[in-house]
Amino acid sequence: MATTVAAPSVTGKAHKYESGIWSWLATTDHKRIGQLYMYTAIAWFVIGGIEALFIRSQLYGPNGRLVSADTYNQLFTMHGTTMIFMAIMPLSAAFFNLLIPLQIGARDVAFPRLNAFSYWVFLAGSVFMNVSWLIHAAPDGGWFAYAPLNTRQFNPGVNMDFWVIGLQILGLSSLAAGFNFVTTIINMRAPGMHFMRMPVFTWAAFVTQFLIILAFPIITVAVTFLLFDRFFGTNFYEIAAGADPLLWQHLFWLFGHPEVYILILPAFGLVSEVLPTFSRKPLFGYPVMVYSLILIAFLGFGVWAHHMFAVGMGPVADSIFSVTTMLIAIPTGVKIFNWLGTMWGGNLSFKTPMLFGIGLVGLFTIGGISGVMHSSPPSDLMQTDSYFIVAHFHYVLFGGSMMGLFAGVYYYFPKMTGRMMSEPLGKWHFWLTFIGMNLAFFPMHFAGLNGMPRRIWSYDANQGWDFDNHLSTYGAFIIAFATAIFLYNFLRSRGHGALAGNNPWDAPTIEWSMPSPPPDYNYAKIPTVTSRYPMWPQQGPTPLSPPVPTAGGDQPLPTYQTAEQLGIHMPTPTIKPLLATMGLTLAFVGLIWHRQIPIILLGGAIFIVSLYAWVLTPLEPEH
Amino acid sequence: MATAVAEHHAEHHYTSTGLPHTKIAIWAFIGSECFFFASLISTYLIYKGRSVVGPFPHTPWTDPSTGHVYHPILNIPVTSTSTFVLLMSSLAMVLAHAAVERSDHKWSRIWLLTTAALGATFLGFQAFEFTSFVHEGLKITTNLFGSTFFITTGFHGAHVTAGVLWLITMYFIDKKRGLGPRDAVNVDVMALYWHFVDVVWVAIFTFLYLLQ
Ligand SMILES: [Cu+2]
């Protein structure tokens, strides 16, 4: 009875938010929020890539003078910060949003409005940090921002103020999302979806959330100290006051090493979905894949000081961190071999997602091997702060994370939009990226071994570095061209790609049972799960992949019954999370902008009022 | 009718563990906060005894340039009292939760307000402590002790403040419509937060105040 009375007002309200800009500003739908994350992350990926092109142009030959040394510092700092916090992490977050509820058989995340808040805060933090470009005062202390070099004394401008506050805002976004997804995965699994039946991507996401909620508080503390030092004159990094110059490094890398797994594990998860589908075989060693994820996460907190061998911690500490670092290579190697085992004897079909997936397996391995080389302190002392390190982490972050994330984009684009991306353009994208990336980053190993230091603005001729740098610059521009093809393919396919249908790849996991794109309520009836691969018959999939759809680009997407018609209660759209974000951002703007107390208080007040309005309004219309 | 609504409610709010979402989330939050406060307290301990100028927590200090003698800063008896007040607030919180569970509106309001009042008293002690420390010559900028001490206890105080606001909000909701068994889980989550903040204080009191 209560339902019939409430229904008309619900209909009236829902219409207002169905389409147009309001529907995006007020959305609490995890799939829409996932798309917002994806578009935004790709935009920052392009901007971070443009920064890289400036860097590579500057370093093309000796004595480059394209940009000033000061600008160069800003470029490499923002390239790293952007790619890590605004491209790879949010692109992973896009997949957490899009996939976790679908893969566990839920209607949404546990806290849909908090989810919207996470996105808006991420957007605010990333814009905040980049606004600094407009006054030519972008952060310039490296993405690791070593204190005391970044205290007010040695870095008096507002550059690092933007970094400190921006990172604080971005951290808040990740933490809020972390609590949300942990709760979602623990508590919203469909009947029968035991932990050991969960798709491996959801497992990777689950482990990543624990890394986030345990590692981000540490960087929050480190950055808060820096913020107080810079704004209020405290002494945390003040050497003259007796501070330890290594405090920052310890806190930063205690966060920083788990962070590298935050960057790579989601990509591992995506590839663990892609390889079985295109090998026509279940994932090899599912339980071992899950245990190795957990083991990597545990060990990830015990290796941070391998970033600090050069500071002179002494032989005991060096040895311990050397051993733990070598140990962590074992579960990582296990994953590589399990992926090989998945492909071994399979009927491989080299669709674009598969190419990128194999790309990760190969290229990440190269980066992993050079990583194990740094685990030995004597060899690390030779390599540290050289281009060898730059080569290493681009192989793991670009060859690993980005390859995996691209695999995920091509693989899940049909689920997200209902349409296929172009296969030929996808193949062009892959091969150009593959060639460009190896051309850009492999010569850096040699430049580094020949003594070229990181973070230098310019170098003299006749040091044997010219040729390697030429190649790297060519490679960077090839990657840029490949990315342009990707962007065209991505944007065009949204409206013109072939109609995908429910399961274009004949993939095994449960999200492929629903229509593409899924209706806002996801499953019309919450499924009951009986196996790891419910979409494949018990005896295994057909040995050959079905033909991928290529037609229907001019036809409209299918329509479904609305949630109301099915009697499903969905959250009411609301802009309160956006308002709360605006208040929060305003407070931080007041802090950086001459410490305007009234603005800080106004922002704080808007935040608290919006938060109260949000928390005191029920999630769904009363029934 | 009532049973039908209740059944619909139960199916609609099905969870894998049987626990409400907020309960899982608060535990995740508490785990995260452990790392937050552990980082703060560790920094205090790492910097203990490294301040190049006084005043110091447990020992007097003579300023060599002025000859002024600074007393040890920490006043253990006063802080022991405030610690006791905060611990008693946890007891009141337990009683408030029990009263909400049995829909005893009179006592739930009394105990919610008592918990908030004890929390506010603790904050009053902290305000007194901070002003007297500043008066005695210890500011957040004075030395490493001042920086680490004020930031650690200050962040804890901010957590208590948030808890007091939460309690007062709950009190007003109780006054408006009466908290019953279906609100017990919200009060439970608030109680978990409150007890956690208390436990953090026990750690801070031990490592910052008692450890010489
Ligand atoms: Cu590391």
JSON list of C-alpha atoms in Angstrom, two decimals, chain B residues 113-198:
[
{"chain": "B", "resi": 113, "resn": "LEU", "atom": "CA", "xyz": [23.72, 13.18, 26.03]},
{"chain": "B", "resi": 114, "resn": "THR", "atom": "CA", "xyz": [25.97, 11.92, 28.82]},
{"chain": "B", "resi": 115, "resn": "THR", "atom": "CA", "xyz": [28.38, 10.39, 26.32]},
{"chain": "B", "resi": 116, "resn": "ALA", "atom": "CA", "xyz": [28.46, 13.63, 24.33]},
{"chain": "B", "resi": 117, "resn": "ALA", "atom": "CA", "xyz": [28.95, 15.65, 27.51]},
{"chain": "B", "resi": 118, "resn": "LEU", "atom": "CA", "xyz": [31.83, 13.47, 28.68]},
{"chain": "B", "resi": 119, "resn": "GLY", "atom": "CA", "xyz": [33.41, 13.77, 25.21]},
{"chain": "B", "resi": 120, "resn": "ALA", "atom": "CA", "xyz": [32.97, 17.54, 25.35]},
{"chain": "B", "resi": 121, "resn": "THR", "atom": "CA", "xyz": [34.53, 17.57, 28.82]},
{"chain": "B", "resi": 122, "resn": "PHE", "atom": "CA", "xyz": [37.53, 15.73, 27.43]},
{"chain": "B", "resi": 123, "resn": "LEU", "atom": "CA", "xyz": [37.77, 18.36, 24.69]},
{"chain": "B", "resi": 124, "resn": "GLY", "atom": "CA", "xyz": [37.55, 21.06, 27.36]},
{"chain": "B", "resi": 125, "resn": "PHE", "atom": "CA", "xyz": [40.49, 19.45, 29.17]},
{"chain": "B", "resi": 126, "resn": "GLN", "atom": "CA", "xyz": [42.39, 19.37, 25.89]},
{"chain": "B", "resi": 127, "resn": "ALA", "atom": "CA", "xyz": [41.67, 23.05, 25.22]},
{"chain": "B", "resi": 128, "resn": "PHE", "atom": "CA", "xyz": [42.87, 23.87, 28.73]},
{"chain": "B", "resi": 129, "resn": "GLU", "atom": "CA", "xyz": [45.96, 21.72, 28.24]},
{"chain": "B", "resi": 130, "resn": "PHE", "atom": "CA", "xyz": [46.82, 23.30, 24.89]},
{"chain": "B", "resi": 131, "resn": "THR", "atom": "CA", "xyz": [46.44, 26.87, 26.15]},
{"chain": "B", "resi": 132, "resn": "SER", "atom": "CA", "xyz": [48.48, 26.21, 29.27]},
{"chain": "B", "resi": 133, "resn": "PHE", "atom": "CA", "xyz": [51.25, 24.57, 27.19]},
{"chain": "B", "resi": 134, "resn": "VAL", "atom": "CA", "xyz": [51.35, 27.57, 24.88]},
{"chain": "B", "resi": 135, "resn": "HIS", "atom": "CA", "xyz": [51.45, 29.75, 27.96]},
{"chain": "B", "resi": 136, "resn": "GLU", "atom": "CA", "xyz": [54.43, 27.81, 29.28]},
{"chain": "B", "resi": 137, "resn": "GLY", "atom": "CA", "xyz": [56.26, 28.31, 26.02]},
{"chain": "B", "resi": 138, "resn": "LEU", "atom": "CA", "xyz": [55.42, 25.28, 23.88]},
{"chain": "B", "resi": 139, "resn": "LYS", "atom": "CA", "xyz": [53.82, 26.04, 20.53]},
{"chain": "B", "resi": 140, "resn": "ILE", "atom": "CA", "xyz": [53.41, 23.77, 17.52]},
{"chain": "B", "resi": 141, "resn": "THR", "atom": "CA", "xyz": [56.34, 25.62, 15.91]},
{"chain": "B", "resi": 142, "resn": "THR", "atom": "CA", "xyz": [58.64, 25.60, 18.96]},
{"chain": "B", "resi": 143, "resn": "ASN", "atom": "CA", "xyz": [60.44, 22.30, 18.46]},
{"chain": "B", "resi": 144, "resn": "LEU", "atom": "CA", "xyz": [59.97, 18.73, 17.26]},
{"chain": "B", "resi": 145, "resn": "PHE", "atom": "CA", "xyz": [58.22, 17.84, 20.50]},
{"chain": "B", "resi": 146, "resn": "GLY", "atom": "CA", "xyz": [55.69, 20.64, 20.00]},
{"chain": "B", "resi": 147, "resn": "SER", "atom": "CA", "xyz": [55.06, 19.75, 16.35]},
{"chain": "B", "resi": 148, "resn": "THR", "atom": "CA", "xyz": [54.59, 16.03, 16.92]},
{"chain": "B", "resi": 149, "resn": "PHE", "atom": "CA", "xyz": [52.69, 16.43, 20.17]},
{"chain": "B", "resi": 150, "resn": "PHE", "atom": "CA", "xyz": [50.15, 18.97, 18.96]},
{"chain": "B", "resi": 151, "resn": "ILE", "atom": "CA", "xyz": [49.51, 17.26, 15.63]},
{"chain": "B", "resi": 152, "resn": "THR", "atom": "CA", "xyz": [48.95, 13.82, 17.19]},
{"chain": "B", "resi": 153, "resn": "THR", "atom": "CA", "xyz": [46.73, 14.97, 20.03]},
{"chain": "B", "resi": 154, "resn": "GLY", "atom": "CA", "xyz": [45.11, 17.57, 17.76]},
{"chain": "B", "resi": 155, "resn": "PHE", "atom": "CA", "xyz": [44.04, 14.98, 15.21]},
{"chain": "B", "resi": 156, "resn": "HIS", "atom": "CA", "xyz": [42.72, 12.85, 18.03]},
{"chain": "B", "resi": 157, "resn": "GLY", "atom": "CA", "xyz": [40.79, 15.84, 19.35]},
{"chain": "B", "resi": 158, "resn": "ALA", "atom": "CA", "xyz": [39.32, 16.37, 15.88]},
{"chain": "B", "resi": 159, "resn": "HIS", "atom": "CA", "xyz": [38.10, 12.78, 15.92]},
{"chain": "B", "resi": 160, "resn": "VAL", "atom": "CA", "xyz": [36.50, 13.30, 19.34]},
{"chain": "B", "resi": 161, "resn": "THR", "atom": "CA", "xyz": [34.84, 16.48, 18.04]},
{"chain": "B", "resi": 162, "resn": "ALA", "atom": "CA", "xyz": [33.37, 14.58, 15.09]},
{"chain": "B", "resi": 163, "resn": "GLY", "atom": "CA", "xyz": [32.14, 11.93, 17.52]},
{"chain": "B", "resi": 164, "resn": "VAL", "atom": "CA", "xyz": [30.49, 14.51, 19.78]},
{"chain": "B", "resi": 165, "resn": "LEU", "atom": "CA", "xyz": [28.69, 16.04, 16.75]},
{"chain": "B", "resi": 166, "resn": "TRP", "atom": "CA", "xyz": [27.56, 12.56, 15.73]},
{"chain": "B", "resi": 167, "resn": "LEU", "atom": "CA", "xyz": [26.24, 11.86, 19.24]},
{"chain": "B", "resi": 168, "resn": "ILE", "atom": "CA", "xyz": [24.38, 15.16, 19.39]},
{"chain": "B", "resi": 169, "resn": "THR", "atom": "CA", "xyz": [22.87, 14.51, 15.97]},
{"chain": "B", "resi": 170, "resn": "MET", "atom": "CA", "xyz": [21.69, 11.10, 17.17]},
{"chain": "B", "resi": 171, "resn": "TYR", "atom": "CA", "xyz": [20.27, 12.70, 20.30]},
{"chain": "B", "resi": 172, "resn": "PHE", "atom": "CA", "xyz": [18.18, 15.10, 18.21]},
{"chain": "B", "resi": 173, "resn": "ILE", "atom": "CA", "xyz": [16.97, 12.30, 15.95]},
{"chain": "B", "resi": 174, "resn": "ASP", "atom": "CA", "xyz": [16.00, 10.38, 19.08]},
{"chain": "B", "resi": 175, "resn": "LYS", "atom": "CA", "xyz": [14.14, 13.43, 20.36]},
{"chain": "B", "resi": 176, "resn": "LYS", "atom": "CA", "xyz": [12.36, 13.93, 17.04]},
{"chain": "B", "resi": 177, "resn": "ARG", "atom": "CA", "xyz": [11.14, 10.42, 16.35]},
{"chain": "B", "resi": 178, "resn": "GLY", "atom": "CA", "xyz": [12.53, 8.11, 19.01]},
{"chain": "B", "resi": 179, "resn": "LEU", "atom": "CA", "xyz": [15.32, 5.64, 18.21]},
{"chain": "B", "resi": 180, "resn": "GLY", "atom": "CA", "xyz": [14.20, 2.03, 18.17]},
{"chain": "B", "resi": 181, "resn": "PRO", "atom": "CA", "xyz": [15.65, -1.40, 17.43]},
{"chain": "B", "resi": 182, "resn": "ARG", "atom": "CA", "xyz": [15.91, -0.59, 13.71]},
{"chain": "B", "resi": 183, "resn": "ASP", "atom": "CA", "xyz": [18.28, 2.27, 14.55]},
{"chain": "B", "resi": 184, "resn": "ALA", "atom": "CA", "xyz": [20.34, 0.06, 16.82]},
{"chain": "B", "resi": 185, "resn": "VAL", "atom": "CA", "xyz": [22.77, -0.69, 14.02]},
{"chain": "B", "resi": 186, "resn": "ASN", "atom": "CA", "xyz": [23.45, 3.01, 13.40]},
{"chain": "B", "resi": 187, "resn": "VAL", "atom": "CA", "xyz": [24.07, 3.52, 17.10]},
{"chain": "B", "resi": 188, "resn": "ASP", "atom": "CA", "xyz": [26.23, 0.41, 17.06]},
{"chain": "B", "resi": 189, "resn": "VAL", "atom": "CA", "xyz": [28.39, 1.84, 14.26]},
{"chain": "B", "resi": 190, "resn": "MET", "atom": "CA", "xyz": [28.68, 5.13, 16.10]},
{"chain": "B", "resi": 191, "resn": "ALA", "atom": "CA", "xyz": [29.63, 3.24, 19.26]},
{"chain": "B", "resi": 192, "resn": "LEU", "atom": "CA", "xyz": [32.36, 1.33, 17.41]},
{"chain": "B", "resi": 193, "resn": "TYR", "atom": "CA", "xyz": [33.79, 4.62, 16.21]},
{"chain": "B", "resi": 194, "resn": "TRP", "atom": "CA", "xyz": [33.58, 6.08, 19.67]},
{"chain": "B", "resi": 195, "resn": "HIS", "atom": "CA", "xyz": [35.26, 3.12, 21.38]},
{"chain": "B", "resi": 196, "resn": "PHE", "atom": "CA", "xyz": [37.95, 3.14, 18.72]},
{"chain": "B", "resi": 197, "resn": "VAL", "atom": "CA", "xyz": [38.70, 6.82, 19.36]},
{"chain": "B", "resi": 198, "resn": "ASP", "atom": "CA", "xyz": [38.94, 5.98, 23.06]}
]
